[in-house]
CSV table of C-alpha atoms in Angstrom, one decimal:
chain,number,residue,atom,x,y,z
A,1,MET,CA,46.5,-17.2,-49.9
A,2,GLU,CA,44.4,-18.4,-47.0
A,3,GLU,CA,46.1,-15.7,-44.8
A,4,ALA,CA,45.4,-12.9,-47.4
A,5,LYS,CA,41.8,-14.1,-47.6
A,6,ALA,CA,41.1,-14.2,-43.8
A,7,TYR,CA,42.7,-10.7,-43.5
A,8,ILE,CA,40.5,-9.3,-46.3
A,9,GLU,CA,37.3,-10.7,-44.6
A,10,THR,CA,38.1,-8.8,-41.3
A,11,GLY,CA,36.7,-5.8,-42.9
A,12,ILE,CA,39.9,-3.7,-42.0
A,13,LEU,CA,40.7,-2.8,-45.5
A,14,GLU,CA,37.5,-0.8,-45.7
A,15,LEU,CA,38.3,1.0,-42.6
A,16,TYR,CA,41.7,1.6,-44.3
A,17,VAL,CA,40.1,3.2,-47.4
A,18,LEU,CA,38.0,5.4,-45.1
A,19,GLY,CA,40.7,6.7,-43.1
A,20,HIS,CA,39.4,5.2,-39.8
A,21,LEU,CA,42.7,3.5,-38.8
A,22,ASN,CA,45.5,4.9,-36.7
A,23,ALA,CA,48.9,5.2,-37.9
A,24,GLN,CA,49.8,1.6,-36.5
A,25,GLU,CA,47.0,-0.1,-38.1
A,26,GLN,CA,47.5,1.8,-41.5
A,27,ARG,CA,51.3,0.7,-41.5
A,28,GLU,CA,50.2,-3.0,-40.9
A,29,VAL,CA,47.7,-2.7,-43.7
A,30,GLU,CA,50.3,-1.5,-45.9
A,31,LYS,CA,52.6,-4.3,-45.1
A,32,MET,CA,50.2,-6.8,-45.9
A,33,ALA,CA,49.2,-5.3,-49.2
A,34,ALA,CA,53.0,-5.4,-49.9
A,35,LYS,CA,53.3,-8.9,-49.2
A,36,TYR,CA,50.2,-10.1,-50.7
A,37,PRO,CA,48.9,-8.8,-54.2
A,38,ALA,CA,45.4,-9.9,-53.5
A,39,ILE,CA,45.1,-7.4,-50.7
A,40,LYS,CA,46.6,-4.7,-52.6
A,41,GLU,CA,44.2,-5.6,-55.4
A,42,GLU,CA,41.2,-5.6,-52.7
A,43,ILE,CA,42.2,-2.1,-51.6
A,44,THR,CA,42.1,-0.8,-55.3
A,45,ALA,CA,38.7,-2.5,-55.8
A,46,ILE,CA,37.3,-0.8,-52.7
A,47,GLU,CA,38.6,2.4,-53.7
A,48,ILE,CA,37.0,2.2,-57.0
A,49,ALA,CA,33.6,1.0,-55.7
A,50,MET,CA,33.4,3.8,-53.2
A,51,GLU,CA,34.5,6.4,-56.0
A,52,GLN,CA,31.5,5.0,-58.1
A,53,TYR,CA,29.3,5.3,-55.2
A,54,ALA,CA,30.3,8.9,-54.5
A,55,VAL,CA,29.7,10.1,-58.3
A,56,LYS,CA,26.4,8.0,-58.4
A,57,HIS,CA,24.9,9.8,-55.4
A,58,ALA,CA,26.5,13.3,-56.0
A,59,ILE,CA,24.5,16.2,-55.5
A,60,GLU,CA,24.8,19.1,-58.0
A,61,PRO,CA,25.5,22.4,-56.3
A,62,THR,CA,23.0,25.0,-56.7
A,63,LYS,CA,23.3,27.5,-59.5
A,64,GLY,CA,25.5,30.5,-58.4
A,65,LEU,CA,27.0,28.8,-55.4
A,66,ASP,CA,30.6,29.5,-56.6
A,67,LYS,CA,29.9,33.4,-56.8
A,68,GLN,CA,28.5,33.2,-53.1
A,69,ILE,CA,31.8,31.3,-52.0
A,70,PHE,CA,34.1,33.9,-53.7
A,71,GLU,CA,31.9,36.8,-52.4
A,72,LYS,CA,32.2,35.5,-48.9
A,73,LEU,CA,36.0,35.1,-49.3
A,74,GLY,CA,36.2,38.7,-50.7
A,75,ILE,CA,37.2,37.7,-54.3
A,76,PRO,CA,35.4,39.2,-57.3
A,77,ALA,CA,33.6,36.3,-59.2
A,78,ASP,CA,34.5,37.9,-62.6
A,79,THR,CA,38.1,37.8,-61.9
A,80,VAL,CA,38.2,33.9,-61.3
A,81,PRO,CA,38.8,32.1,-64.5
A,82,VAL,CA,36.3,29.4,-65.4
A,83,HIS,CA,37.7,26.1,-66.3
A,84,GLU,CA,35.4,23.5,-67.9
A,85,VAL,CA,35.9,20.0,-66.7
A,86,PRO,CA,35.8,17.4,-69.4
A,87,VAL,CA,33.2,14.8,-68.9
A,88,PRO,CA,34.6,11.4,-69.4
A,89,LYS,CA,32.8,9.4,-72.3
A,90,GLU,CA,33.7,6.1,-70.7
A,91,THR,CA,33.4,5.1,-67.3
A,92,ILE,CA,36.6,3.8,-65.3
A,93,PRO,CA,37.7,0.4,-66.2
A,94,VAL,CA,37.0,-1.9,-63.3
A,95,PRO,CA,39.6,-4.8,-62.7
A,96,ASN,CA,38.4,-8.1,-64.1
A,97,HIS,CA,37.2,-9.6,-60.7
A,98,GLU,CA,34.3,-9.3,-58.5
A,99,ALA,CA,34.5,-6.4,-55.8
A,100,LYS,CA,33.7,-7.3,-52.2
A,101,ILE,CA,30.3,-6.3,-51.4
A,102,ILE,CA,30.3,-4.4,-47.9
A,103,PRO,CA,27.1,-5.2,-46.2
A,104,LEU,CA,25.2,-2.0,-44.9
A,105,VAL,CA,23.9,-1.9,-41.5
A,106,ALA,CA,20.5,-0.7,-42.6
A,107,ASP,CA,19.1,-4.2,-42.7
A,108,HIS,CA,20.6,-5.0,-39.3
A,109,ALA,CA,19.3,-1.7,-37.9
A,110,ALA,CA,15.9,-2.4,-39.0
A,111,SER,CA,16.1,-6.0,-37.8
A,112,THR,CA,17.1,-4.6,-34.4
A,113,ILE,CA,14.4,-1.9,-34.3
A,114,ARG,CA,11.9,-4.5,-35.3
A,115,THR,CA,13.0,-6.7,-32.4
A,116,LEU,CA,13.0,-3.8,-29.9
A,117,ARG,CA,9.3,-2.8,-31.1
A,118,TYR,CA,8.3,-6.5,-30.1
A,119,SER,CA,10.2,-6.3,-26.9
A,120,LEU,CA,8.4,-3.0,-26.0
A,121,VAL,CA,4.9,-4.5,-26.9
A,122,ALA,CA,5.7,-7.6,-24.9
A,123,CYS,CA,6.8,-5.3,-21.9
A,124,VAL,CA,3.8,-3.3,-22.2
A,125,GLY,CA,1.5,-6.4,-22.3
A,126,LEU,CA,3.3,-7.8,-19.3
A,127,LEU,CA,2.9,-4.6,-17.4
A,128,VAL,CA,-0.8,-4.5,-18.2
A,129,VAL,CA,-1.2,-8.1,-16.9
A,130,SER,CA,0.9,-7.3,-13.9
A,131,VAL,CA,-1.1,-4.3,-13.1
A,132,ALA,CA,-4.3,-6.4,-13.6
A,133,ALA,CA,-2.9,-9.0,-11.2
A,134,LEU,CA,-1.9,-6.4,-8.6
A,135,TYR,CA,-5.2,-4.8,-8.7
A,136,ALA,CA,-7.0,-8.2,-8.2
A,137,THR,CA,-4.7,-9.0,-5.5
A,138,HIS,CA,-5.1,-5.6,-3.8
A,139,ASP,CA,-9.1,-6.2,-3.8
A,140,LYS,CA,-8.5,-9.7,-2.4
A,141,LEU,CA,-6.4,-8.3,0.5
A,142,THR,CA,-8.9,-5.6,1.1
A,143,ILE,CA,-11.9,-8.3,1.4
A,144,ALA,CA,-9.5,-10.5,3.5
A,145,ASN,CA,-8.6,-7.6,5.6
A,146,GLN,CA,-12.4,-6.7,6.0
A,147,GLN,CA,-13.3,-10.1,6.7
A,148,ILE,CA,-10.5,-10.3,9.6
A,149,ILE,CA,-11.7,-7.2,11.1
A,150,ALA,CA,-15.2,-8.4,11.0
A,151,MET,CA,-14.0,-11.8,12.5
A,152,ASN,CA,-12.1,-9.9,15.2
A,153,VAL,CA,-15.2,-7.8,16.0
A,154,ASP,CA,-17.3,-10.9,16.3
A,155,LYS,CA,-14.7,-12.5,18.5
A,156,GLU,CA,-14.8,-9.5,20.8
A,157,LYS,CA,-18.4,-9.6,20.9
A,158,PHE,CA,-18.6,-13.3,21.6
A,159,ALA,CA,-15.6,-13.0,24.3
A,160,SER,CA,-17.9,-10.1,26.0
A,161,THR,CA,-20.8,-12.4,25.9
A,162,VAL,CA,-19.0,-15.3,27.4
A,163,SER,CA,-17.6,-13.0,30.0
A,164,PHE,CA,-21.0,-11.7,30.7
A,165,MET,CA,-22.5,-15.1,31.0
A,166,LYS,CA,-19.6,-16.2,33.4
A,167,ASP,CA,-20.3,-13.3,35.7
A,168,GLU,CA,-24.2,-13.7,35.3
A,169,ASN,CA,-23.9,-17.6,36.2
A,170,LYS,CA,-21.4,-16.6,39.1
A,171,ASP,CA,-24.1,-14.1,40.6
A,172,LEU,CA,-26.9,-16.5,40.0
A,173,GLN,CA,-24.9,-19.2,41.9
A,174,GLU,CA,-24.2,-16.5,44.7
A,175,ILE,CA,-27.9,-15.6,44.8
A,176,ALA,CA,-28.8,-19.4,45.2
A,177,ALA,CA,-26.1,-19.6,48.0
A,178,ILE,CA,-27.6,-16.7,49.9
A,179,SER,CA,-31.1,-17.7,49.7
A,180,ALA,CA,-30.0,-21.0,51.1
A,181,ASP,CA,-27.8,-19.6,53.7
A,182,PRO,CA,-29.8,-18.8,57.1
A,183,THR,CA,-27.1,-16.2,57.9
A,184,TRP,CA,-28.2,-13.9,55.3
A,185,THR,CA,-31.4,-11.8,55.5
A,186,ALA,CA,-33.6,-11.0,52.8
A,187,VAL,CA,-35.3,-7.7,53.0
A,188,LYS,CA,-38.0,-6.9,50.6
A,189,LEU,CA,-38.5,-3.2,49.8
A,190,ALA,CA,-42.1,-2.0,48.7
A,191,GLY,CA,-43.3,1.0,46.9
A,192,THR,CA,-44.5,4.3,48.8
A,193,LYS,CA,-47.2,6.8,47.6
A,194,ILE,CA,-45.0,8.3,44.9
A,195,SER,CA,-44.3,5.0,43.3
A,196,PRO,CA,-46.7,2.2,44.4
A,197,GLN,CA,-45.4,-0.2,41.8
A,198,ALA,CA,-41.8,0.1,42.8
A,199,ASN,CA,-40.1,-2.9,44.6
A,200,MET,CA,-36.7,-4.4,45.0
A,201,MET,CA,-34.9,-7.1,47.3
A,202,VAL,CA,-31.8,-6.3,49.6
A,203,TYR,CA,-29.9,-9.0,51.1
A,204,TRP,CA,-28.0,-8.3,54.6
A,205,HIS,CA,-25.4,-10.5,56.1
A,206,LYS,CA,-25.6,-9.0,59.6
A,207,LYS,CA,-22.4,-10.6,60.8
A,208,GLY,CA,-20.3,-9.8,57.9
A,209,GLN,CA,-21.9,-6.6,57.5
A,210,HIS,CA,-22.4,-7.3,53.7
A,211,VAL,CA,-25.3,-5.6,51.8
A,212,MET,CA,-26.3,-6.7,48.3
A,213,VAL,CA,-29.1,-5.7,46.0
A,214,ASP,CA,-30.7,-8.4,43.9
A,215,ASN,CA,-31.1,-6.7,40.3
A,216,THR,CA,-33.2,-9.7,39.0
A,217,LYS,CA,-35.8,-8.7,41.7
A,218,MET,CA,-35.8,-4.9,41.0
A,219,ALA,CA,-38.7,-3.0,39.7
A,220,LEU,CA,-38.0,0.6,40.1
A,221,PRO,CA,-39.0,3.5,37.6
A,222,GLN,CA,-36.0,4.1,35.1
A,223,ASN,CA,-33.7,7.0,36.2
A,224,ASP,CA,-32.5,9.8,33.9
A,225,ALA,CA,-28.8,10.8,33.5
A,226,ALA,CA,-29.0,13.5,36.0
A,227,HIS,CA,-30.1,11.1,38.9
A,228,GLN,CA,-29.5,7.9,40.6
A,229,TYR,CA,-31.0,5.9,43.2
A,230,GLN,CA,-29.6,5.9,46.9
A,231,LEU,CA,-29.9,3.2,49.4
A,232,TRP,CA,-30.3,3.9,53.0
A,233,ALA,CA,-30.0,1.8,56.2
A,234,ILE,CA,-32.0,3.0,59.1
A,235,VAL,CA,-30.1,2.5,62.2
A,236,ASP,CA,-31.5,3.6,65.4
A,237,GLY,CA,-33.8,5.8,63.5
A,238,LYS,CA,-31.2,7.7,61.7
A,239,PRO,CA,-30.4,7.2,57.8
A,240,VAL,CA,-27.0,5.7,56.9
A,241,ASP,CA,-25.6,6.1,53.3
A,242,LEU,CA,-25.0,2.7,51.6
A,243,GLY,CA,-24.2,3.9,48.2
A,244,VAL,CA,-25.9,4.9,44.8
A,245,PHE,CA,-27.0,2.7,41.8
A,246,ASP,CA,-28.9,2.8,38.5
A,247,ALA,CA,-32.2,1.1,37.7
A,248,LYS,CA,-30.9,-0.4,34.3
A,249,SER,CA,-33.6,-2.2,32.1
A,250,GLY,CA,-30.9,-3.6,30.0
A,251,PRO,CA,-28.6,-6.5,31.1
A,252,GLY,CA,-26.0,-5.7,33.9
A,253,LYS,CA,-24.7,-7.2,37.1
A,254,LEU,CA,-27.3,-9.6,38.8
A,255,LEU,CA,-26.0,-8.7,42.2
A,256,LEU,CA,-25.0,-5.0,43.5
A,257,THR,CA,-22.4,-4.7,46.2
A,258,MET,CA,-23.2,-1.8,48.5
A,259,LYS,CA,-21.6,-0.4,51.6
A,260,GLU,CA,-21.5,-2.3,54.6
A,261,VAL,CA,-23.4,-2.0,57.7
A,262,GLY,CA,-23.7,-3.8,61.0
A,263,HIS,CA,-27.0,-2.7,62.5
A,264,ALA,CA,-30.2,-1.9,60.7
A,265,GLN,CA,-34.0,-1.9,61.5
A,266,ALA,CA,-35.0,-0.9,57.8
A,267,PHE,CA,-33.8,-0.3,54.5
A,268,ALA,CA,-35.0,2.7,52.2
A,269,VAL,CA,-34.4,3.9,48.5
A,270,THR,CA,-34.7,7.7,47.4
A,271,LEU,CA,-34.1,9.2,44.1
A,272,GLU,CA,-31.1,11.8,44.4
A,273,LYS,CA,-29.1,13.9,42.0
A,274,ARG,CA,-26.3,11.7,40.5
A,275,GLY,CA,-23.4,10.7,43.0
A,276,GLY,CA,-25.9,10.7,46.0
A,277,SER,CA,-26.6,13.1,48.7
A,278,PRO,CA,-25.3,13.4,52.4
A,279,SER,CA,-28.9,12.9,53.8
A,280,PRO,CA,-32.0,11.5,52.1
A,281,THR,CA,-34.7,13.6,50.1
A,282,MET,CA,-37.8,12.3,52.1
A,283,GLU,CA,-40.3,13.5,49.5
A,284,LYS,CA,-38.6,11.4,46.9
A,285,MET,CA,-38.5,8.0,48.8
A,286,ILE,CA,-39.5,5.4,46.3
A,287,ALA,CA,-39.3,2.1,48.4
A,288,MET,CA,-38.8,1.1,51.9
A,289,GLY,CA,-38.7,-2.2,54.0
A,290,GLY,CA,-38.4,-3.4,57.5
A,291,VAL,CA,-35.8,-6.1,58.8
A,292,SER,CA,-37.9,-9.0,60.3
A,293,ILE,CA,-35.9,-10.4,63.4
């Protein structure tokens, strides 16, 4: 009996009644029904329960549907004999034991749908939180990147300032060394009639033929973008080009290195077109100074 009970609880008998088993499975059920009366009775109970369910939920056909069917088949409706089906007054007797109730899947499906809904709501909530977190992280990264860029700019400015200060300190030390070295000659250039207030200092090392312009002691009118100042050495009465420079009001090199010259009686500065001129424009001579021997 335990084997019969376990076999009934597998649910295979319902599939047998519905015709959802293959031939081999059907033969197995019929073999078990022949072996155990309880299984045979269960099959009968299932058939009766399903028949009652079908009768209870049967849908009455539309009036005149039989005539429409016969017309579709090409058979005149008046030639078909009508047989009245007697309505039973008593219901079909049911064996005196409780039939197995087959649980429908509706409750399970509804539970599954509710679970899926809750999961969907949870996923949507998690997605919203994730998007918000990503947006906040993106903002923080943007601010961090901006701060890094600003720090890099400040770092570059600081490095540039340090480099300039190093160069400036080096030039100051070199100016101090030149002033203390008797082999260097300091030549002061004074302004001419066209620029009486102009003045500047030139350092000349006769033996080494070096010429330096002291930018810290330069007072020349600011030149425009189309013109530059040009330094000349007067050698045996003839001008010799020593190069061009700008009179910058802002920070720059303190010492300007010019072209070399071994002999000079004087130095002069003229305002020329940018890039210099092969010969000085005398009417634009800004400053001049003689070399004291």
